[in-house]
CSV table of C-alpha atoms and ligand atoms in Angstrom, one decimal:
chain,number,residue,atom,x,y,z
Q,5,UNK,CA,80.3,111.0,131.5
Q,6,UNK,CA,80.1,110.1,127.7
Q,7,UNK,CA,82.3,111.3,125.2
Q,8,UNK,CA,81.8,111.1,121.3
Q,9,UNK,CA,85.3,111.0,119.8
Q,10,UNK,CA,85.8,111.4,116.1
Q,11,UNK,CA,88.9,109.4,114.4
Q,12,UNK,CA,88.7,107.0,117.7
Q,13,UNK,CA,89.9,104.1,115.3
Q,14,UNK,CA,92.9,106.2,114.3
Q,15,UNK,CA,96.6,106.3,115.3
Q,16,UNK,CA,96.1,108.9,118.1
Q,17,UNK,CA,92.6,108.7,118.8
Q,18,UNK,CA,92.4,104.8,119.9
Q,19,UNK,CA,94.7,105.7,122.4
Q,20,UNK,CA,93.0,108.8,123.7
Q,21,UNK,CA,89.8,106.4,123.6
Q,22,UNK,CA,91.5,103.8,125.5
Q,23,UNK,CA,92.5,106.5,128.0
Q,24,UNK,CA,89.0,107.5,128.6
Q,25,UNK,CA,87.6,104.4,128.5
Q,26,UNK,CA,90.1,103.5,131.3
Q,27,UNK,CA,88.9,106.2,133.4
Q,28,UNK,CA,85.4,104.9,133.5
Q,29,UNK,CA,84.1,107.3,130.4
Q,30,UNK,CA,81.2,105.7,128.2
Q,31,UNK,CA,83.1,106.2,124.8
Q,32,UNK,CA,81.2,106.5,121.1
Q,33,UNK,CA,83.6,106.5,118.1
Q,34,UNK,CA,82.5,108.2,115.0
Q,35,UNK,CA,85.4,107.1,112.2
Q,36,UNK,CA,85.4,106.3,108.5
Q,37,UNK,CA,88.0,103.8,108.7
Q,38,UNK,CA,89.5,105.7,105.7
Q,39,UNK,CA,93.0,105.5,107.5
Q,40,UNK,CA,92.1,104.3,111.0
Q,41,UNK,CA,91.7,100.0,111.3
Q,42,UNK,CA,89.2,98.0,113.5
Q,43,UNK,CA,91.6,96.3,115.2
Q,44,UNK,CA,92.8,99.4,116.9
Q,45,UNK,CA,88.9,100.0,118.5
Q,46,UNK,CA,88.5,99.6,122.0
Q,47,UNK,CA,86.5,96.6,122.8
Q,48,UNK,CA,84.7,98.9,125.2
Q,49,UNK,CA,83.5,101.2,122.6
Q,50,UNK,CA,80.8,101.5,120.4
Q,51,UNK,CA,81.8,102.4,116.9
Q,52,UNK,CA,79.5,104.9,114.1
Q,53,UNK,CA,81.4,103.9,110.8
Q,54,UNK,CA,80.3,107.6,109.1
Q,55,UNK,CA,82.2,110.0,107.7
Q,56,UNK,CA,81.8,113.4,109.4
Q,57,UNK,CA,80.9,115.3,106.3
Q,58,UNK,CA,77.6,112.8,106.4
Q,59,UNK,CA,74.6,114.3,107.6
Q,60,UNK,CA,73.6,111.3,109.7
Q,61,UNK,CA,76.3,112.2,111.9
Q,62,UNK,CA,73.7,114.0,113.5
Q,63,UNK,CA,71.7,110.6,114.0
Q,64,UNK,CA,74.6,109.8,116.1
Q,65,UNK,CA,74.4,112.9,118.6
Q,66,UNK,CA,70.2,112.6,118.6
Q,67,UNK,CA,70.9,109.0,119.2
Q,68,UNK,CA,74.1,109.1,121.8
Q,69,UNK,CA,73.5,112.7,123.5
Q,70,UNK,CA,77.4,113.1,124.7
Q,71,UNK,CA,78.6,115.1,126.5
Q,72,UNK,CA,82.0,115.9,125.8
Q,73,UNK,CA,83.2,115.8,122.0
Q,74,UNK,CA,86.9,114.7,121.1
Q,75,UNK,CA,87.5,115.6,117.3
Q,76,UNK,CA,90.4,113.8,116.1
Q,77,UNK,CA,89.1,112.8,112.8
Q,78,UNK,CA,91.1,114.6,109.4
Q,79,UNK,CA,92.5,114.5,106.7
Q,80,UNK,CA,96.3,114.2,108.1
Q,81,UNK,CA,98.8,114.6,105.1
Q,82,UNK,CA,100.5,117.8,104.7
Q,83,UNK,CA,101.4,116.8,100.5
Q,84,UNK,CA,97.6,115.2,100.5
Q,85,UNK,CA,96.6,118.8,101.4
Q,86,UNK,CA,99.2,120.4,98.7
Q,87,UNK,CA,97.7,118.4,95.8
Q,88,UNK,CA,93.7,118.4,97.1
Q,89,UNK,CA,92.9,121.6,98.9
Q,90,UNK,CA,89.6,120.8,97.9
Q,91,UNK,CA,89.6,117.2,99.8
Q,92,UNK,CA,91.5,118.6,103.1
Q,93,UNK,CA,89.1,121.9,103.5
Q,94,UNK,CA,85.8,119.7,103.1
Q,95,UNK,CA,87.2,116.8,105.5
Q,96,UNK,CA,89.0,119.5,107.8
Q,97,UNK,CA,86.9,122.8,108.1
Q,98,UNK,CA,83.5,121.6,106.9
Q,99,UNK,CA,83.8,118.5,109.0
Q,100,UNK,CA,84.5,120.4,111.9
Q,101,UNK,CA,81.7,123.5,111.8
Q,102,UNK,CA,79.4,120.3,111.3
Q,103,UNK,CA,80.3,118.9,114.9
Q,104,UNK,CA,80.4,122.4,116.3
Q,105,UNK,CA,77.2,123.0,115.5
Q,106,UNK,CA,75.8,119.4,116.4
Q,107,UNK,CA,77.7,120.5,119.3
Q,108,UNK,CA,76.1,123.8,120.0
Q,109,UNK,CA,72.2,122.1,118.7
Q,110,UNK,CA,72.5,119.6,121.5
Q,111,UNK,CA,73.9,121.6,124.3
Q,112,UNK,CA,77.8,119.8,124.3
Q,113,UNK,CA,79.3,120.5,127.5
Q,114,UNK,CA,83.1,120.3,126.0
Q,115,UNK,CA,84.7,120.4,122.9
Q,116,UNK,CA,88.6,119.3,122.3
Q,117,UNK,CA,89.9,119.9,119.4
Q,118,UNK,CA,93.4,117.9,117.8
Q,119,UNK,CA,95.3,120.8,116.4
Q,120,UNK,CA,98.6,120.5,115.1
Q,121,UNK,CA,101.9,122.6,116.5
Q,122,UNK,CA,104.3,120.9,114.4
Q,123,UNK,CA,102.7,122.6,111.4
Q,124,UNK,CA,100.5,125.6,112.0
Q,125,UNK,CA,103.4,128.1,113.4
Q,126,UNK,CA,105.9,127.4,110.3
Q,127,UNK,CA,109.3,129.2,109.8
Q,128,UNK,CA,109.4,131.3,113.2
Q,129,UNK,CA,112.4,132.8,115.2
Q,130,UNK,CA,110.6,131.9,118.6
Q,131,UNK,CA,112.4,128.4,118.9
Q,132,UNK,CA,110.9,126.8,121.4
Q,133,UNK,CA,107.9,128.1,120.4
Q,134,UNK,CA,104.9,129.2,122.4
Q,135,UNK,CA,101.4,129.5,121.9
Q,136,UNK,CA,102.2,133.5,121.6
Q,137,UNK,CA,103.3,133.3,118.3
Q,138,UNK,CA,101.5,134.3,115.7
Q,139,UNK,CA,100.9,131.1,113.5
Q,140,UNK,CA,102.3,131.6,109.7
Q,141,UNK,CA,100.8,128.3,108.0
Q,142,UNK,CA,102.5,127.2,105.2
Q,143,UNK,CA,100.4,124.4,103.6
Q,144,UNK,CA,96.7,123.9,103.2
Q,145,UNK,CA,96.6,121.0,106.0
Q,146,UNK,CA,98.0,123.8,108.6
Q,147,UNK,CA,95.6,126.5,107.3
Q,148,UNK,CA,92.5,124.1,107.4
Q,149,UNK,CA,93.6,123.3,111.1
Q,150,UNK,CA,94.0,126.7,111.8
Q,151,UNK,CA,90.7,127.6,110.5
Q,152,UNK,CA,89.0,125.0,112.8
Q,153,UNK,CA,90.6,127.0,115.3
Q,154,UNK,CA,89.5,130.1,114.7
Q,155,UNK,CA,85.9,128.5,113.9
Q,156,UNK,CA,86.1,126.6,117.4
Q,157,UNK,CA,86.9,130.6,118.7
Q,158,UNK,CA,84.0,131.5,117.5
Q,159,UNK,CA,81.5,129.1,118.9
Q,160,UNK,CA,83.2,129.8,122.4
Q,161,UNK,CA,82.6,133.9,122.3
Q,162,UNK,CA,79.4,133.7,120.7
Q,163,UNK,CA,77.8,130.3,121.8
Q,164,UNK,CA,79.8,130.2,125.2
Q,165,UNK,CA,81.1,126.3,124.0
Q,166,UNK,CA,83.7,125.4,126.3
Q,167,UNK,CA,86.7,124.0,124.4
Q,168,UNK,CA,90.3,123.0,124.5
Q,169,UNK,CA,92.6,122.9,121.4
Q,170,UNK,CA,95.6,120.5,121.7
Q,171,UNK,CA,98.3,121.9,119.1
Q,172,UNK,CA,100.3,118.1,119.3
Q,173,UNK,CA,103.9,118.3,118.3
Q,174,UNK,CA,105.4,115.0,116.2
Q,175,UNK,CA,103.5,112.2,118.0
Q,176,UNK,CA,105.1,108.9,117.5
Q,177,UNK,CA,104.0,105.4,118.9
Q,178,UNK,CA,102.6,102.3,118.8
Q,179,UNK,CA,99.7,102.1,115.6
Q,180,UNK,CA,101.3,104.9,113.7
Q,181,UNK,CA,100.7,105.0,110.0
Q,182,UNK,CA,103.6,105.9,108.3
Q,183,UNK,CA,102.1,108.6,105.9
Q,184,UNK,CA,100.6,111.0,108.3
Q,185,UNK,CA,102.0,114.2,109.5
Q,186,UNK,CA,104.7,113.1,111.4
Q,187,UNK,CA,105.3,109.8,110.7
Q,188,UNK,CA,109.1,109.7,110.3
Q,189,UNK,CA,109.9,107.3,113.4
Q,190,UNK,CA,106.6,104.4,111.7
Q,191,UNK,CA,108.7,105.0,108.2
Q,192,UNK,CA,112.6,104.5,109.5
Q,193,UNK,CA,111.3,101.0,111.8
Q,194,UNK,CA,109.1,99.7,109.1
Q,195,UNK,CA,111.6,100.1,106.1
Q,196,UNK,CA,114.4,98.7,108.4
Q,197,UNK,CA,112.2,95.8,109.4
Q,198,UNK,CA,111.7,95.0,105.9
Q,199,UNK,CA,115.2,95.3,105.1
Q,200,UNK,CA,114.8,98.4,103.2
Q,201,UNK,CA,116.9,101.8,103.3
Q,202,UNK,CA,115.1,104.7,104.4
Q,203,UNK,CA,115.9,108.2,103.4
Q,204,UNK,CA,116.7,111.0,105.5
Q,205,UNK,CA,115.4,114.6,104.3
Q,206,UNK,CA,117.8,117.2,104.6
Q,207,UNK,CA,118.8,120.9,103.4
Q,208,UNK,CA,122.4,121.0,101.9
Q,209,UNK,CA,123.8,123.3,104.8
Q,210,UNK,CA,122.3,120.8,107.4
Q,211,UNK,CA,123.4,117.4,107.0
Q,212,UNK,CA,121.5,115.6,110.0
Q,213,UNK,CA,118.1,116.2,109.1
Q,214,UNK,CA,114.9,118.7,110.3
Q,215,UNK,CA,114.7,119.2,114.1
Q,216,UNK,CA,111.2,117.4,115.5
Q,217,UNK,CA,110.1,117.4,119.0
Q,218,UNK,CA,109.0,113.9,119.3
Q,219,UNK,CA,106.1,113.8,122.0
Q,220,UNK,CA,105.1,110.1,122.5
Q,221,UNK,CA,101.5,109.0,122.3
Q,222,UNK,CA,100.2,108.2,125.3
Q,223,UNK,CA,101.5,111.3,127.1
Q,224,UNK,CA,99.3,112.9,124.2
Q,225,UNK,CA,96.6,110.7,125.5
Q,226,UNK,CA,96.8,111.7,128.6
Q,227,UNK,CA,96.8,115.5,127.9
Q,228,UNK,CA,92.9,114.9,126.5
Q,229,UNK,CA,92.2,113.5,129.7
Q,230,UNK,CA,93.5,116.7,131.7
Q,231,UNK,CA,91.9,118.8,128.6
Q,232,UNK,CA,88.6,117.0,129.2
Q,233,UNK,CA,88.8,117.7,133.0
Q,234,UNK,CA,89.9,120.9,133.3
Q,235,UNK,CA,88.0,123.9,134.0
Q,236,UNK,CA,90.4,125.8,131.6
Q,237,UNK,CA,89.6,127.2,128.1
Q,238,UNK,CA,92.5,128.1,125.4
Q,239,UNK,CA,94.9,127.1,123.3
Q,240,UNK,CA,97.5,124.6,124.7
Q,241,UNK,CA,101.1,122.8,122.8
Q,242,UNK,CA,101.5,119.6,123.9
Q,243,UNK,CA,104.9,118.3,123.1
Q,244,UNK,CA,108.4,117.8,125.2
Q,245,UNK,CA,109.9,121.7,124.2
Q,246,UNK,CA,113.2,119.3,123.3
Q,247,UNK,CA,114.4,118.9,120.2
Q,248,UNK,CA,115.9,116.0,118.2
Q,249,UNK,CA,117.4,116.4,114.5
Q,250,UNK,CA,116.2,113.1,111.6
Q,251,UNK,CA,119.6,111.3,112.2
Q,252,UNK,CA,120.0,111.5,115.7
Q,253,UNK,CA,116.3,110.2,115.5
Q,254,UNK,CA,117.8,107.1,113.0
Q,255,UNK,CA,120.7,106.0,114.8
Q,256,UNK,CA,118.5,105.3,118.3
Q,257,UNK,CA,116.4,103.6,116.1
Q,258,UNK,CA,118.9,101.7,115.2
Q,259,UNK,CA,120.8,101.4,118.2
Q,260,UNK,CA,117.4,100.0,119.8
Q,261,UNK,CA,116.8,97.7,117.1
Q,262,UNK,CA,120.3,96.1,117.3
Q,263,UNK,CA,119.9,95.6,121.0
Q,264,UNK,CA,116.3,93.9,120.7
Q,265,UNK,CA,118.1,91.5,118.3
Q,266,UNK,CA,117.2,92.8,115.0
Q,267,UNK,CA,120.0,92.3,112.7
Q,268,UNK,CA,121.0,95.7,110.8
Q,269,UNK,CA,122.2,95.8,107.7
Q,270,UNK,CA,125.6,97.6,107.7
Q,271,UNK,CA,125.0,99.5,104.5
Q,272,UNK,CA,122.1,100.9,106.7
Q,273,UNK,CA,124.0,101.6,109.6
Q,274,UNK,CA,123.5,105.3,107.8
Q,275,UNK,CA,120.6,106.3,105.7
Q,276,UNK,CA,120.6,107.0,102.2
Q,277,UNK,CA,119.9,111.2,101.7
Q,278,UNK,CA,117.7,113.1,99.7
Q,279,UNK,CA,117.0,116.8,99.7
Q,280,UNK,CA,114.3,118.5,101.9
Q,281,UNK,CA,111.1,118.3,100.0
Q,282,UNK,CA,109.3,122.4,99.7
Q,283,UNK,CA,107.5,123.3,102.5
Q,284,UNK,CA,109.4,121.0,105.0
Q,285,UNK,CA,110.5,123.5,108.3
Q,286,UNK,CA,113.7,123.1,109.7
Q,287,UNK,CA,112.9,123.2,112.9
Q,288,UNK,CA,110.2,122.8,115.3
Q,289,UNK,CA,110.2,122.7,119.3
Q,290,UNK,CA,107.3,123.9,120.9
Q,291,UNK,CA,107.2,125.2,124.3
Q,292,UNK,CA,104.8,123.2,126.6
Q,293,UNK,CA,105.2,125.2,129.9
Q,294,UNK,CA,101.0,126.7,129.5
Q,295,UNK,CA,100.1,123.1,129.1
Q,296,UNK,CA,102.6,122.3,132.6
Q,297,UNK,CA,101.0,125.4,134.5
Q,298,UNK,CA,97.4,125.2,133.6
Q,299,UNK,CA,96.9,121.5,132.6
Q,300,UNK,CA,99.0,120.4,134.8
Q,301,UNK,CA,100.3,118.3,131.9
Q,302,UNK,CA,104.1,116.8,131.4
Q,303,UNK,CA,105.3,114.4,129.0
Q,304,UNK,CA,106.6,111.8,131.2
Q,305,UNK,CA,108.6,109.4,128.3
Q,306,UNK,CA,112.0,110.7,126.8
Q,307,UNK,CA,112.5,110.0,123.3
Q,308,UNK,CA,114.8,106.5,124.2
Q,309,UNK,CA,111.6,105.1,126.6
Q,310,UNK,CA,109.5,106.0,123.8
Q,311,UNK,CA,111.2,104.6,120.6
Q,312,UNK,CA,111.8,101.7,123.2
Q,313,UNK,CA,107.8,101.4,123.8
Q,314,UNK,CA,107.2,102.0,120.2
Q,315,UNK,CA,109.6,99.0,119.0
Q,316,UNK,CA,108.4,96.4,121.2
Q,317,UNK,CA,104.9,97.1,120.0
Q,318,UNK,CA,106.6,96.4,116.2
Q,319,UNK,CA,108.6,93.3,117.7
Q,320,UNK,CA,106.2,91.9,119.7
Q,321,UNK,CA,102.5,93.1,119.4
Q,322,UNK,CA,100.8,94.7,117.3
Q,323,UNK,CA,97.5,95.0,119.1
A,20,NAD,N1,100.4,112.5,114.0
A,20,NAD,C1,100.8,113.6,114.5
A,20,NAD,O1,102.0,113.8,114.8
A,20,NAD,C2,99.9,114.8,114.6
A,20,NAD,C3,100.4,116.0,114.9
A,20,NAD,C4,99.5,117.1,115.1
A,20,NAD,C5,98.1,116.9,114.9
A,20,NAD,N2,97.6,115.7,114.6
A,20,NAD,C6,96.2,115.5,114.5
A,20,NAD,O2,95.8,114.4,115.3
A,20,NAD,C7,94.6,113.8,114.7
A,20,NAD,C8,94.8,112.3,114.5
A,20,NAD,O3,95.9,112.1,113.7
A,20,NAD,P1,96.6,110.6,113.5
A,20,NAD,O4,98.0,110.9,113.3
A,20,NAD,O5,96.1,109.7,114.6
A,20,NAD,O6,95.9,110.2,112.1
A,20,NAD,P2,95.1,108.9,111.7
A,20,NAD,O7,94.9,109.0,110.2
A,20,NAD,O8,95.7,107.7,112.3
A,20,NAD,O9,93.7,109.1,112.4
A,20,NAD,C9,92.7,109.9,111.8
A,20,NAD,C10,91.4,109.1,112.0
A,20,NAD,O10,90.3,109.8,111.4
A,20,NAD,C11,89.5,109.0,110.6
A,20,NAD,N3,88.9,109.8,109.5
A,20,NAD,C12,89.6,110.5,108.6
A,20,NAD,N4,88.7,111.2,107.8
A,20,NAD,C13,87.5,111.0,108.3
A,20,NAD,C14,86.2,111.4,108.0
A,20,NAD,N5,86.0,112.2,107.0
A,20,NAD,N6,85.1,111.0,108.7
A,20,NAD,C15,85.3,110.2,109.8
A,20,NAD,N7,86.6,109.7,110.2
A,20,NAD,C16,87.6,110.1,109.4
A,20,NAD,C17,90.5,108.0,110.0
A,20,NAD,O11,89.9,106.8,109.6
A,20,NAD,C18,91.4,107.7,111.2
A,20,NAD,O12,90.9,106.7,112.1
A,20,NAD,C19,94.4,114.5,113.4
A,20,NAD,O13,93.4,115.5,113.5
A,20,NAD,C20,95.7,115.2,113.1
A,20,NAD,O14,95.6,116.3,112.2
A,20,NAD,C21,98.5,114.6,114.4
């Protein structure tokens, strides 16, 4: 089985290629490099430095004929997308009805596709929140991901694509940049390893921070494998349904850090504070019981076992 994954240089998509590639899949990475590095390819891999707005993209499917497509490549900053709309919608939306209909032209047997929970339900009462409610995107990233979506929707009821969408919660792990998304838990160790003092976002009324359910990479990797294997179609959130507020978050950090021998600044022992930024939500736990029931998916590391797995990879390896 070969699978053409966009973004497979990236912080998420090496793993999900290294996942596949473990389980015996021929693996094609398409990737700009714009934020993804070459060290993070799989050695098993064979790599297509295009952009997906390129039309030799297409080369690559006449050329490769896979069978499943993984699309991982975007544009993956929410104040990116506030200040270029322009940027995120061609990268995002045009990016993706180009592979969904490379995908239709040569007869793609799957399509997955790496949504994003954490932002495309925004300020909802349904806490955790399922894949019932009705997404109120609040930023241009959110809206672009959402429009894939619906795009993705289409090509299913009209083309009969088979597809998965993956709506991720805050992934954290080893090869995290620290301006994506999500990328609080990259930002805290890298400033602390550098002896800087990081900043924890807040609204006035709630001193310890935004609530994030922190799903750790590899169990996101492992969901594409189910995705890519299952016989299902449909939206799925793929995240831990637990929640865990920005200082909670610091102080494990921390706490981990002090115990693998770091020394820790006692003027950092707290962060410094700053105001929530517009736009940030205050809380967001999704609900992954579809993704237990019909994937058959779990996330098997707590937040500890990850930040522990993350840290070593800082500490020790960076490979
Ligand atoms: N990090 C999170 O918590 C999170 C949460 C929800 C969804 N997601 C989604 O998961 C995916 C991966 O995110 P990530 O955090 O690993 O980000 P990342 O920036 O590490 O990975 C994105 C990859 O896509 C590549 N890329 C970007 N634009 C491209 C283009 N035009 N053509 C070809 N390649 C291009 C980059 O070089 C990079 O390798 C994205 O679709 C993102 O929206 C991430």
């Amino acid at each position: 089985m070969k699978v053409l994954i966009t973004g497979g240089c990236g912080f998420i998509g090496s793993h999900v290629v290294d996942a596949y590639a473990d389980k015996g899949y021929e693996v094609v990475i398409v990737d700009n490099l714009s934020t993804g590095k070459l060290k993070n390819k799989n050695r098993n891999a064979r790599l297509y430095k295009i952009d997906i707005t390129d039309d030799s993209l297409k080369d690559v499917f006449e050329k490769e004929r896979p069978d499943i497509v993984n699309h991982h490549a975007a544009q993956i900053s929410v104040p990116y997308s506030v200040e270029n709309p322009l940027f995120d919608a061609k990268v995002n939306i045009e990016g993706t009805i180009r592979l969904l209909e490379l995908s239709r032209i040569y007869g793609i047997k799957k399509f997955i596709f790496a949504s994003t929970g954490g932002a495309i339900y925004g300020e909802t009462d349904m806490i955790p929140t399922s894949e019932q409610c009705v997404p109120e995107p609040r930023s241009p990233y959110a809206i672009s991901k959402l429009a894939c979506e619906k795009y993705i929707l289409f090509y299913s009821y009209h083309y009969g694509l088979e597809f998965i969408i993956l709506r991720y919660s805050n992934v954290y792990g080893p090869r995290q940049i620290p301006h994506g998304e999500a990328g609080v838990v990259a930002i805290f160790t890298e400033k602390l390893l550098s002896k800087e003092h990081p900043v924890l976002y807040h609204y006035p009324e709630e001193k310890n921070g935004m609530i994030r359910d922190y799903v750790y990479v590899r169990d996101v990797a492992r969901a594409n494998i189910l995705a890519s294997e299952s016989e299902k179609r449909g939206i799925f959130n793929i995240s831990t349904g637990i929640g865990t507020d920005t200082l909670k978050l610091y102080k494990k950090i921390t706490k981990t850090l002090k115990e693998s021998g770091v020394e820790v600044d006692e003027e950092f022992e707290e962060p410094k504070r700053a105001f929530a930024r517009p736009g940030d939500l205050r809380v967001s736990i999704l609900d992954p019981t579809k993704a237990e029931q019909e994937l058959f998916w779990r996330a098997e590391y707590d937040i500890d076992k990850g930040i522990r797995e993350t840290l070593k990879w800082y500490l020790y390896g960076k490979n």
